[in-house]
Each structure stands twice: as structure tokens, then as C-alpha cells.
PDB file of C-alpha atoms and ligand atoms in Angstrom:
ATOM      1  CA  UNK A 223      -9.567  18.205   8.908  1.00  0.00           C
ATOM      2  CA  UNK A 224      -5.751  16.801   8.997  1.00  0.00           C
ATOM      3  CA  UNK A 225      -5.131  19.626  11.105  1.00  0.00           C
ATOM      4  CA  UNK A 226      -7.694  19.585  13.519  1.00  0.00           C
ATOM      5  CA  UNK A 227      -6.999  15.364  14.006  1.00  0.00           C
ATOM      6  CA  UNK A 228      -3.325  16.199  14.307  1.00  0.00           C
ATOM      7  CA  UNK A 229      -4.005  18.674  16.993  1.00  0.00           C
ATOM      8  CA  UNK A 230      -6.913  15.303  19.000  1.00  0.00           C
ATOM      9  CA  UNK A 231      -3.967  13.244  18.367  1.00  0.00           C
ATOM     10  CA  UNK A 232      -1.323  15.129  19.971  1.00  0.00           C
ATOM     11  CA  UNK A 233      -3.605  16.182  23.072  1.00  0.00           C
ATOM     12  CA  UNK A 234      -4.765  12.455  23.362  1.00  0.00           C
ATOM     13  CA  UNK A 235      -0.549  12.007  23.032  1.00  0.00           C
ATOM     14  CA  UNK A 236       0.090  14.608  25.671  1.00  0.00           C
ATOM     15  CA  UNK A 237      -2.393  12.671  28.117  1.00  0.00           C
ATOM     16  CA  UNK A 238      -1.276   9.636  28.311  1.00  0.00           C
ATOM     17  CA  UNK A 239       2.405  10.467  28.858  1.00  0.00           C
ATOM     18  CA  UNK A 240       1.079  12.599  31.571  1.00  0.00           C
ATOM     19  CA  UNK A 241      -0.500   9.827  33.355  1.00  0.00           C
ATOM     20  CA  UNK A 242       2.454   7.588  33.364  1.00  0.00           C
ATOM     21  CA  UNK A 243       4.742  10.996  33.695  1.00  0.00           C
ATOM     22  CA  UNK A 244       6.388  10.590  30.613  1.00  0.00           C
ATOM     23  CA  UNK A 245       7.178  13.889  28.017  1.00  0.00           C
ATOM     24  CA  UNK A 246       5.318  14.598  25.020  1.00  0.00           C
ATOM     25  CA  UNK A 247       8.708  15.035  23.604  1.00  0.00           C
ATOM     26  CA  UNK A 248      10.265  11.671  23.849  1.00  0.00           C
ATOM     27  CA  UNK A 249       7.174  10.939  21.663  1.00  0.00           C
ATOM     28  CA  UNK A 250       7.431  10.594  17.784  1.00  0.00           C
ATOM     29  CA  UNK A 251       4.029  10.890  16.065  1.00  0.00           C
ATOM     30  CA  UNK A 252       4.161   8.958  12.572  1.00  0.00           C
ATOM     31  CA  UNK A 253       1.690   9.891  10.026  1.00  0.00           C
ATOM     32  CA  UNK A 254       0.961   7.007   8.694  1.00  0.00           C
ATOM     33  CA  UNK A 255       0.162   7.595   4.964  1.00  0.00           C
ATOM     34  CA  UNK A 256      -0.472   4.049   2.904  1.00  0.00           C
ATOM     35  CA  UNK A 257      -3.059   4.401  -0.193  1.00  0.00           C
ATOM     36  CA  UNK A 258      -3.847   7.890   0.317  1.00  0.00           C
ATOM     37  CA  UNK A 259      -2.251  10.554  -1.728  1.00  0.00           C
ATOM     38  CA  UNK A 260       0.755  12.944  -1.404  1.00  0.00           C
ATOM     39  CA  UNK A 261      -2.162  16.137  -0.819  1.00  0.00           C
ATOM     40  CA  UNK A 262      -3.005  14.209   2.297  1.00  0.00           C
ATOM     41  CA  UNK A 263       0.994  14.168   3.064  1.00  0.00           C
ATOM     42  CA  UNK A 264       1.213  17.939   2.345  1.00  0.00           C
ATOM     43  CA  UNK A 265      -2.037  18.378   5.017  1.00  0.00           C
ATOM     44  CA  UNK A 266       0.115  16.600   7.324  1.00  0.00           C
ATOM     45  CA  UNK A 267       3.131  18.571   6.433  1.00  0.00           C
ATOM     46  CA  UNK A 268       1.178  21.883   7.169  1.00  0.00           C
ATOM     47  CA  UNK A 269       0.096  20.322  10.572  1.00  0.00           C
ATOM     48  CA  UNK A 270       3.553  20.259  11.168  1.00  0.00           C
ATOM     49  CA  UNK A 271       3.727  16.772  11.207  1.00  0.00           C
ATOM     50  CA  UNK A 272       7.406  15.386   9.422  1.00  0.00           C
ATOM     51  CA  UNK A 273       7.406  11.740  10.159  1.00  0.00           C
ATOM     52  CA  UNK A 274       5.471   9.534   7.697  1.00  0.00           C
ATOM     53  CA  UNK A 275       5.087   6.188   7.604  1.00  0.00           C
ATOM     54  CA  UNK A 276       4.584   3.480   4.407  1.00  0.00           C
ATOM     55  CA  UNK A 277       3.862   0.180   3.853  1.00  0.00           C
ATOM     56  CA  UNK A 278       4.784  -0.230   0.193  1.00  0.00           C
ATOM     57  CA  UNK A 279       8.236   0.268  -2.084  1.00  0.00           C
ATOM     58  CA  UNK A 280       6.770   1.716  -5.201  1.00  0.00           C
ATOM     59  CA  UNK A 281       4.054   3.726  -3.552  1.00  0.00           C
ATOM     60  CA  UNK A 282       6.610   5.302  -0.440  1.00  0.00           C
ATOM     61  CA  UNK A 283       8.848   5.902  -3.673  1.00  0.00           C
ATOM     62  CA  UNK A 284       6.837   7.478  -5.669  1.00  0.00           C
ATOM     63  CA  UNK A 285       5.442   9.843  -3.027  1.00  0.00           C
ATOM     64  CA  UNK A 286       8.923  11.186  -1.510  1.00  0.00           C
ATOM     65  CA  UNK A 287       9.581  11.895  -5.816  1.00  0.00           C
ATOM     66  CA  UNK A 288       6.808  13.888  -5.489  1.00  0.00           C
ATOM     67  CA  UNK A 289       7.296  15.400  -2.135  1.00  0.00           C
ATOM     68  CA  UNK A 290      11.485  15.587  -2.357  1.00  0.00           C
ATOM     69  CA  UNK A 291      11.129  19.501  -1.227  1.00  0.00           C
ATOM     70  CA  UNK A 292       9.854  18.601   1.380  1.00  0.00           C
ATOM     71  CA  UNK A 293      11.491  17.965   4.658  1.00  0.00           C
ATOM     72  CA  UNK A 294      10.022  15.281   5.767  1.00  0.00           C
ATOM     73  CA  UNK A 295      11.358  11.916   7.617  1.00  0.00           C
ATOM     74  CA  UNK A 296      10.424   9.019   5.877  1.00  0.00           C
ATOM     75  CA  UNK A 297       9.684   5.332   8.073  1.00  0.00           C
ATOM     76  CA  UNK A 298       9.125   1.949   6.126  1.00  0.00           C
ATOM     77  CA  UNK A 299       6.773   0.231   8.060  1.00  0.00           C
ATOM     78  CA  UNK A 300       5.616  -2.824   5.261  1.00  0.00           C
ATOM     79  CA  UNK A 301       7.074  -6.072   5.028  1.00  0.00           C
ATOM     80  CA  UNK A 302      10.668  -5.193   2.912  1.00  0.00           C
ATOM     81  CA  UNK A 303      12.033  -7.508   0.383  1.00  0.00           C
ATOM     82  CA  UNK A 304      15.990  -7.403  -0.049  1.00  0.00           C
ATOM     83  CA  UNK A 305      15.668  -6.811  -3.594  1.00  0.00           C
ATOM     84  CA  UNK A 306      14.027  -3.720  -3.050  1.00  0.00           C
ATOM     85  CA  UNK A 307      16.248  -2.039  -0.579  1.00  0.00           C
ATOM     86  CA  UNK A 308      17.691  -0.294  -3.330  1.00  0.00           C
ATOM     87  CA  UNK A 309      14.485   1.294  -3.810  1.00  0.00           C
ATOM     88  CA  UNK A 310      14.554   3.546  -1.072  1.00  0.00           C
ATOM     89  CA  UNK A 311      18.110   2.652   0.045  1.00  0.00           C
ATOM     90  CA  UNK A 312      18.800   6.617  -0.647  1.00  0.00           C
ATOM     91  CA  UNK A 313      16.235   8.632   0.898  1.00  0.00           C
ATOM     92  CA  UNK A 314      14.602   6.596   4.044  1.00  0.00           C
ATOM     93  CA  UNK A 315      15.222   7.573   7.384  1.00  0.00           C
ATOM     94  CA  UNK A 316      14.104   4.349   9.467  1.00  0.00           C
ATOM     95  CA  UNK A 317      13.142   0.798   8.466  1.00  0.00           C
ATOM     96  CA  UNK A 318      10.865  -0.784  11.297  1.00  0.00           C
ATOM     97  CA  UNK A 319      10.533  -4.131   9.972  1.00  0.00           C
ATOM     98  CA  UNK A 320      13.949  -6.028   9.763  1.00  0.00           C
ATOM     99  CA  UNK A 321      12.907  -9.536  10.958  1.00  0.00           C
ATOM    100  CA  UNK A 322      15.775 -11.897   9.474  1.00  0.00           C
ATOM    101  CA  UNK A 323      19.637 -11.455   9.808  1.00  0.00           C
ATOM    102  CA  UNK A 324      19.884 -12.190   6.273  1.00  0.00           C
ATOM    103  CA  UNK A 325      17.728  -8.486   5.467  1.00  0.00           C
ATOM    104  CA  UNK A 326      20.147  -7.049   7.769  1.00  0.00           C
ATOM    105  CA  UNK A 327      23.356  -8.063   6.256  1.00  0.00           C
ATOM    106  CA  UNK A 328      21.883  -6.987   3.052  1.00  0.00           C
ATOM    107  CA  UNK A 329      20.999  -3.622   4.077  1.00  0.00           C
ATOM    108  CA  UNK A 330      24.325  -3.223   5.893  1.00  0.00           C
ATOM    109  CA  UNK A 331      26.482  -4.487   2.611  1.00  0.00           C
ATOM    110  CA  UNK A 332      24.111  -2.055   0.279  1.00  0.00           C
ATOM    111  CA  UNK A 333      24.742   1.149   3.591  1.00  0.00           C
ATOM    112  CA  UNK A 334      29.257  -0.203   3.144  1.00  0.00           C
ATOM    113  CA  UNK A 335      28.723   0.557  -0.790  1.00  0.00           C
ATOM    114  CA  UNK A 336      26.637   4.086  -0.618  1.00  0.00           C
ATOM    115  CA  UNK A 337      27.998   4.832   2.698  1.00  0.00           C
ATOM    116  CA  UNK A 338      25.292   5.500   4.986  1.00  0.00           C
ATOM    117  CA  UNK A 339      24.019   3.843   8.083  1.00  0.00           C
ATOM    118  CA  UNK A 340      20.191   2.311   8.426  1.00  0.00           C
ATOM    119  CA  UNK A 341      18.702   3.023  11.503  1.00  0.00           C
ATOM    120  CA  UNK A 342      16.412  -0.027  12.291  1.00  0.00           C
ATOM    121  CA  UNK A 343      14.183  -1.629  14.369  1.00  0.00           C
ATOM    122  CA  UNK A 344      13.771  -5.569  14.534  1.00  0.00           C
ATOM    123  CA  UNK A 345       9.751  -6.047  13.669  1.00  0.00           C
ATOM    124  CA  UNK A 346       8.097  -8.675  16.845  1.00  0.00           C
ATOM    125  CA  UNK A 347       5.186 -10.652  16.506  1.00  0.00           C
ATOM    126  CA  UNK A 348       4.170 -10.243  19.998  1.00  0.00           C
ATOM    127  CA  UNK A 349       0.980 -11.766  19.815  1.00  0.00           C
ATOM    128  CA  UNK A 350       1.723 -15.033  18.034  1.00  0.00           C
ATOM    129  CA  UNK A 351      -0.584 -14.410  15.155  1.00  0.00           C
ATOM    130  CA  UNK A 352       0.105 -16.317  11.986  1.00  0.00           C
ATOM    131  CA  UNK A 353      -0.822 -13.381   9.883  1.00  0.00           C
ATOM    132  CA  UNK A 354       1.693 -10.979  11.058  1.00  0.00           C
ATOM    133  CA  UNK A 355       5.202 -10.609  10.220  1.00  0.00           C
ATOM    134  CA  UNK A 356       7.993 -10.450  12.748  1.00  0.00           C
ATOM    135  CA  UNK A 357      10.652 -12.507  14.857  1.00  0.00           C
ATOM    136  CA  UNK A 358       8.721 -14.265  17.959  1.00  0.00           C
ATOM    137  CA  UNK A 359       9.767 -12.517  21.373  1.00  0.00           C
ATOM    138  CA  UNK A 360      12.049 -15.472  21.804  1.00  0.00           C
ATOM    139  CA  UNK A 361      13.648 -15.485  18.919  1.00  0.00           C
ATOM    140  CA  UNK A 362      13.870 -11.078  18.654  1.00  0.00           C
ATOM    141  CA  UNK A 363      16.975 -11.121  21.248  1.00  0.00           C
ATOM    142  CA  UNK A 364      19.486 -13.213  19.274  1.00  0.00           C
ATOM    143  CA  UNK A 365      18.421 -11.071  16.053  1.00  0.00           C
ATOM    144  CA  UNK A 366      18.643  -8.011  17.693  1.00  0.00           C
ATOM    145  CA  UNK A 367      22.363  -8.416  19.218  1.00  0.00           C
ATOM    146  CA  UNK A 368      23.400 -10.027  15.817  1.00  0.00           C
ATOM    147  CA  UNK A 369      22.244  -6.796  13.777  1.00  0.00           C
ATOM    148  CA  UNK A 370      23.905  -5.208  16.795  1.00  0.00           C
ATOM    149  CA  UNK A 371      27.097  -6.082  15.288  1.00  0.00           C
ATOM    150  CA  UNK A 372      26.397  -5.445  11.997  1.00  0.00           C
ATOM    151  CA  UNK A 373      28.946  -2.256  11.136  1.00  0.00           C
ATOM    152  CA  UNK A 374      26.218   0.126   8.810  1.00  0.00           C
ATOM    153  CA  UNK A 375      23.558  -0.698  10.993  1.00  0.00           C
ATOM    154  CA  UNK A 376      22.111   1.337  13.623  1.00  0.00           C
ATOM    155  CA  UNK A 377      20.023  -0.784  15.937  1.00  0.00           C
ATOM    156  CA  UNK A 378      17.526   1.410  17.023  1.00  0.00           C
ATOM    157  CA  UNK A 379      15.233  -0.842  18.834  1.00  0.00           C
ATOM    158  CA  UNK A 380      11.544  -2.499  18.404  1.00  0.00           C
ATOM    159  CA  UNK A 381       8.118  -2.282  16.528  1.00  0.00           C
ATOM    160  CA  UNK A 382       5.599  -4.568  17.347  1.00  0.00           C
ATOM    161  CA  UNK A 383       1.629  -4.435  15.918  1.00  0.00           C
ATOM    162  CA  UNK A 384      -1.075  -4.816  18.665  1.00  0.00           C
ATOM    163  CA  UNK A 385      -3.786  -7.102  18.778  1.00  0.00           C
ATOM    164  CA  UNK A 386      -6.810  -6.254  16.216  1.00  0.00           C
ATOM    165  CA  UNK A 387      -9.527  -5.662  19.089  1.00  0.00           C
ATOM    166  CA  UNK A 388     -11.469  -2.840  19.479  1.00  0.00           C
ATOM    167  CA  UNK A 389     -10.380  -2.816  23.407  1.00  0.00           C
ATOM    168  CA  UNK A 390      -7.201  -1.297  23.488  1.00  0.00           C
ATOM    169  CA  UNK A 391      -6.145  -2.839  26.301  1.00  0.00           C
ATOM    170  CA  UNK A 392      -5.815  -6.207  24.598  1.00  0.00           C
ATOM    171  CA  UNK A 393      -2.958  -5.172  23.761  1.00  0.00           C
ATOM    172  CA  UNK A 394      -1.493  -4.255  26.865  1.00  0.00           C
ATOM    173  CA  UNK A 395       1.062  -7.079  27.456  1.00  0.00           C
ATOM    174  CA  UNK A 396       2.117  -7.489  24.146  1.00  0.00           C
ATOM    175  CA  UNK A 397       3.252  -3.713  24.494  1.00  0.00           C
ATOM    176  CA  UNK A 398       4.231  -4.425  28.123  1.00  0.00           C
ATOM    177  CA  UNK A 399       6.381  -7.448  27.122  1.00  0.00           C
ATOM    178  CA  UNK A 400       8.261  -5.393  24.265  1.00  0.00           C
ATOM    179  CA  UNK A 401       9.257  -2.898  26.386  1.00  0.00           C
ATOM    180  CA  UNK A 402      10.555  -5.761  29.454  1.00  0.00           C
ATOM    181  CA  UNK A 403      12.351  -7.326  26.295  1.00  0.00           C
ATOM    182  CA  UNK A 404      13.965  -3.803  25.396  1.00  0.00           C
ATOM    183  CA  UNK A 405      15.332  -3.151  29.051  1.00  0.00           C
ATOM    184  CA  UNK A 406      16.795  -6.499  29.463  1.00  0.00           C
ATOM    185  CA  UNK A 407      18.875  -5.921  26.368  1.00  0.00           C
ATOM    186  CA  UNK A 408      19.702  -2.973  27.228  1.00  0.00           C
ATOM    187  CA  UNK A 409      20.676  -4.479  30.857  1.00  0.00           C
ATOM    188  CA  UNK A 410      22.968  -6.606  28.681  1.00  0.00           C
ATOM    189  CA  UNK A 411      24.928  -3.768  26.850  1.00  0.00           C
ATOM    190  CA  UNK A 412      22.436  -3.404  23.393  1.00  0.00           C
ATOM    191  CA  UNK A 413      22.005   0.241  23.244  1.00  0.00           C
ATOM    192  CA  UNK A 414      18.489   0.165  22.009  1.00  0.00           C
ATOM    193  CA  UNK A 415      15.916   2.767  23.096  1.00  0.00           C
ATOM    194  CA  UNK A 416      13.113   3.027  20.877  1.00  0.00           C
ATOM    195  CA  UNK A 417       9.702   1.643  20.385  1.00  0.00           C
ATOM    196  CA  UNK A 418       7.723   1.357  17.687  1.00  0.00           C
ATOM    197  CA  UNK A 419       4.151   0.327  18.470  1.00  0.00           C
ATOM    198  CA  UNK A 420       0.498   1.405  18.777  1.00  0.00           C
ATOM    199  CA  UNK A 421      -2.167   2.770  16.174  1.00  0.00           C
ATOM    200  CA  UNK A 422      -5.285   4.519  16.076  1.00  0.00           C
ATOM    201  CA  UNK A 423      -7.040   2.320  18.175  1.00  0.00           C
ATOM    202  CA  UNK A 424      -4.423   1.485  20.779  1.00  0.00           C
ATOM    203  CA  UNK A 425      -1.473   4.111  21.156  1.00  0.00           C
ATOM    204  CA  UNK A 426      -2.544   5.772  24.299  1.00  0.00           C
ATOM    205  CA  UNK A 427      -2.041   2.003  26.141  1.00  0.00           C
ATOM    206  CA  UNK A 428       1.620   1.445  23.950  1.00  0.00           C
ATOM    207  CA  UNK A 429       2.114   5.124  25.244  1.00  0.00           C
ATOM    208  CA  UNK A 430       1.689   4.342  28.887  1.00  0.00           C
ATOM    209  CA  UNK A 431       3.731   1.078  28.187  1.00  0.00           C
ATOM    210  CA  UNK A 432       6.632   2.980  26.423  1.00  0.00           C
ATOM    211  CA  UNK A 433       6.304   3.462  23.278  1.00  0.00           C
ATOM    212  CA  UNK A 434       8.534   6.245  21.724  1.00  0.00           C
ATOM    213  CA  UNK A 435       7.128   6.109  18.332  1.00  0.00           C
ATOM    214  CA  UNK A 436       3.321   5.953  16.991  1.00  0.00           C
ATOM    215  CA  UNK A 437       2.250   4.969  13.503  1.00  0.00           C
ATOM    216  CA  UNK A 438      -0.934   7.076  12.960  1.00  0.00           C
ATOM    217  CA  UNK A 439      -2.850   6.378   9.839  1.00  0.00           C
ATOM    218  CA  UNK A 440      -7.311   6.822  10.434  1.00  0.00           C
ATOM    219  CA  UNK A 441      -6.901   8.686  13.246  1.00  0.00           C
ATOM    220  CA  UNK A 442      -5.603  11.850  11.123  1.00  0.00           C
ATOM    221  CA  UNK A 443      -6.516  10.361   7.861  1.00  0.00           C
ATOM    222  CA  UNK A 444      -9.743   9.252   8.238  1.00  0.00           C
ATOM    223  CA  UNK A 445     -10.877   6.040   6.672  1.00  0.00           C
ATOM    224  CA  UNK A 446      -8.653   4.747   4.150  1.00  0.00           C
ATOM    225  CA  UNK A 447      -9.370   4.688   0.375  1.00  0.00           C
ATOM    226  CA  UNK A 448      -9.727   1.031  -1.386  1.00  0.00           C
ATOM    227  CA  UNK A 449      -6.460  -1.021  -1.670  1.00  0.00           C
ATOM    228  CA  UNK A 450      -4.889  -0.373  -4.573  1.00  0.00           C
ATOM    229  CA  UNK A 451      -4.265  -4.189  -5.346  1.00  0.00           C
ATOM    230  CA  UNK A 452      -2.070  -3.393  -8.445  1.00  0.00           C
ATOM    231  CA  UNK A 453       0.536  -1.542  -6.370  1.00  0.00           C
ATOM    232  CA  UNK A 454       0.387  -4.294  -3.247  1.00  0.00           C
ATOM    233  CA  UNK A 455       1.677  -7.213  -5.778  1.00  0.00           C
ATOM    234  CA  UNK A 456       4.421  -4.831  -7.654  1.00  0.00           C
TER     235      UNK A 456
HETATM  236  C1  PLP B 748      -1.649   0.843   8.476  1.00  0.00           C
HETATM  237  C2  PLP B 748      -0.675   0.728   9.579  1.00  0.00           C
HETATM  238  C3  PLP B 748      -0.706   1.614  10.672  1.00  0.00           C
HETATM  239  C4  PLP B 748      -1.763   2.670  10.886  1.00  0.00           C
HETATM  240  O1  PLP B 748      -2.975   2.070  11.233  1.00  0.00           O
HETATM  241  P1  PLP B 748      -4.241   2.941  11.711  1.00  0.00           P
HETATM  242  O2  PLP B 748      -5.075   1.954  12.427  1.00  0.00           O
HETATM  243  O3  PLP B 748      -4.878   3.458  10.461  1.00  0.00           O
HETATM  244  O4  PLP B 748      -3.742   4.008  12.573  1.00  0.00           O
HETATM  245  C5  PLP B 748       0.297   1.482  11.625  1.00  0.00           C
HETATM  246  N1  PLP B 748       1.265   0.546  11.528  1.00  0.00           N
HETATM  247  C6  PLP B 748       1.313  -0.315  10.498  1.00  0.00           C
HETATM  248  C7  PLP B 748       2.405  -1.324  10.449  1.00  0.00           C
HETATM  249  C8  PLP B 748       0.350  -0.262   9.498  1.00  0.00           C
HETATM  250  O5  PLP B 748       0.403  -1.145   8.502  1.00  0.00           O
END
């Protein structure tokens, strides 16, 4: 069944970049794994998919144990707490969610001392909802060109979460405005290219608006299992 979603997904994928004559290529498709298991990982590994996204420390940690011969590229896409970066300080590939200076110096201090560089993006609230993480556009400019300078930082560029609507296109100028915000820096000598943003429900319009990466999770997964409450405090 992973397979055969993979396969919908990527044609769905191959679409829209066709419409707004973008490549397939330039598009990252991240499995996005939170309370289910590693055997749903492995389906996704035998699709062929190798980036895989999750939300929580202890549960991402415990899953790339399990999975370590596995090649796979491993995205933190959860709200991260500094005194967990040592956590996963070893193994992840990109954090998406850096939305303070103070996370990045802490990250970049903790990449000086093991000697490796984080590739991040700075997390936006584009839609001004008081439930969601993130810097506010205004304020994601300043972060971005201070993290910029940070040296074992890699700014990569930004994720954003669309709106929570079952029309897609809701979303539309949240994505839209991401993507002005990412030229404009880029206009100003920030070499930031990427784009983290659309789901399920919505990554055909964050496609079509620019999105280089998108953070899968139903759509390949089918409905999610039950929270595991116990792991979301740790
Ligand atoms: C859970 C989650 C996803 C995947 O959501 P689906 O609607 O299941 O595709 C993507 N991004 C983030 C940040 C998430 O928390």
C-alpha cells in the first residue's frame, strides 16, 4: 500500500511541477513518519523513498537506532528544545524548525565541538495562528541573516505549515508569500534556496508556489495511529 501511495504521490508531484514548468527533480518528497512504526519506514524505504520526516526527539531517535543500516536522510520537523539537540545532534540531516537565534547559536556551538555543520531552515508562521510555532514573516528576515552568520550553520532556507482547510488553496498566499520572502533575501546576498512547505492536503498548491521540499505523512501512510501521549511530554 506504501508503495502504491508513493508511486499517487509522486505522479500527483510530477503534475504540478509540470503545470508551473518546474522538474520533478528539484522536488524532495519527505515521508513523513510521526507515531507510526519503523516497518512503515522500511515500506517507505522499499518505495525508494530516503527522506523521512519526525516530529519528536525520543521517537526520531529511537527509530534511526533501529533503522541505522539504513540509508536514509533524516528531517526534524517538531518543535526542538536546545537541550535536546544532543539527541540527534549526530545523525540528522536537516532541522526545519529553528525559530529563535538563541536555538541557532546553540546548535552552531554543539556543530564547533563535534564538528559538523546543521543545515537549517528558519520555521514561519505564515498564517498568524496562535497555535503554530514559527518566527512571523516580519520578524523571519532578521533571524534568517543572523543564523546566516552563524559559522556551523548552513542556512538552507524556509518551512512554513499551511492553513488547516480542506481547500488547498487557502493556503495559497501563505506559500506565495514564503517564497516572495525567500527571493528578496536572496536579492540581498542570503544564499537560501529551499522550501519547506505543503502536506497531504495542500502540496500540489506549495508545489506550484515553490516549494522544494514536501512533508508527506497520510497521504502514503494512511491515517495515523493514536498519539502516543507518553512519548509527546518526554
Ligand atoms: C504531521 C506533519 C506533516 C504531515 O502531515 P500529513 O497531513 O499527514 O501529510 C507535515 N509537516 C509537519 C510539520 C507535521 O507535523
Amino acid at each position: 500500500m506504501v508503495a502504491e501511495n508513493a508511486k499517487i504521490i509522486r505522479d500527483r508531484i510530477a503534475r504540478a511541477c509540470k503545470r508551473v514548468g518546474r522538474s520533478g527533480d528539484d522536488i524532495t518528497l519527505i515521508a513523513v513518519t510521526k507515531s507510526f512504526g519503523t516497518e512503515e519506514i522500511r515500506m517507505a524505504y522499499e518505495a525508494g523513498i530516503r527522506d523521512i520526516g519526525e516530529n519528536y526527539v525520543q521517537e526520531a531517535r529511537r527509530k534511526h537506532e533501529e533503522l541505522s543500516d539504513k540509508p536514509l536522510r533524516w528531517h526534524f520537523i517538531g518543535h526542538l528544545q536546545s537541550n535536546k539537540i544532543k539527541y540527534l545532534a549526530d545523525w540528522i540531516s536537516m532541522i526545519h524548525t529553528v525559530d529563535s537565534i538563541e536555538l541557532g547559536k546553540q546548535l552552531s556551538a554543539w556543530g564547533a565541538r563535534t564538528k559538523r555543520t546543521f543545515d537549517v531552515l528558519v520555521e514561519v508562521n505564515t498564517t498568524g495562528e496562535a497555535t503554530k510555532y514559527g518566527v512571523t514573516i516580519e520578524k523571519a528576515s532578521s533571524l534568517a541573516k543572523e543564523l546566516s552568520t552563524l559559522p556551523n550553520i548552513h542556512l538552507r532556507g524556509f518551512m512554513t505549515i499551511g492553513r488547516f482547510l480542506p481547500d488547498p488553496e487557502e493556503s495559497r498566499p501563505a506559500f506565495r508569500s514564503l517564497r516572495k520572502l525567500r527571493d528578496v533575501m536572496q536579492g540581498e546576498g542570503v544564499p537560501m534556496t529551499d522550501l519547506s512547505m505543503g502536506m497531504t492536503n495542500d502540496f500540489e498548491v506549495a508545489i506550484e508556489e515553490g516549494a522544494t521540499h514536501v512533508r508527506i505523512g497520510t497521504g502514503l501512510f494512511g491515517k495515523r495511529p493514536k498519539k502516543n501521549l507518553e512519548e509527546e511530554k518526554q
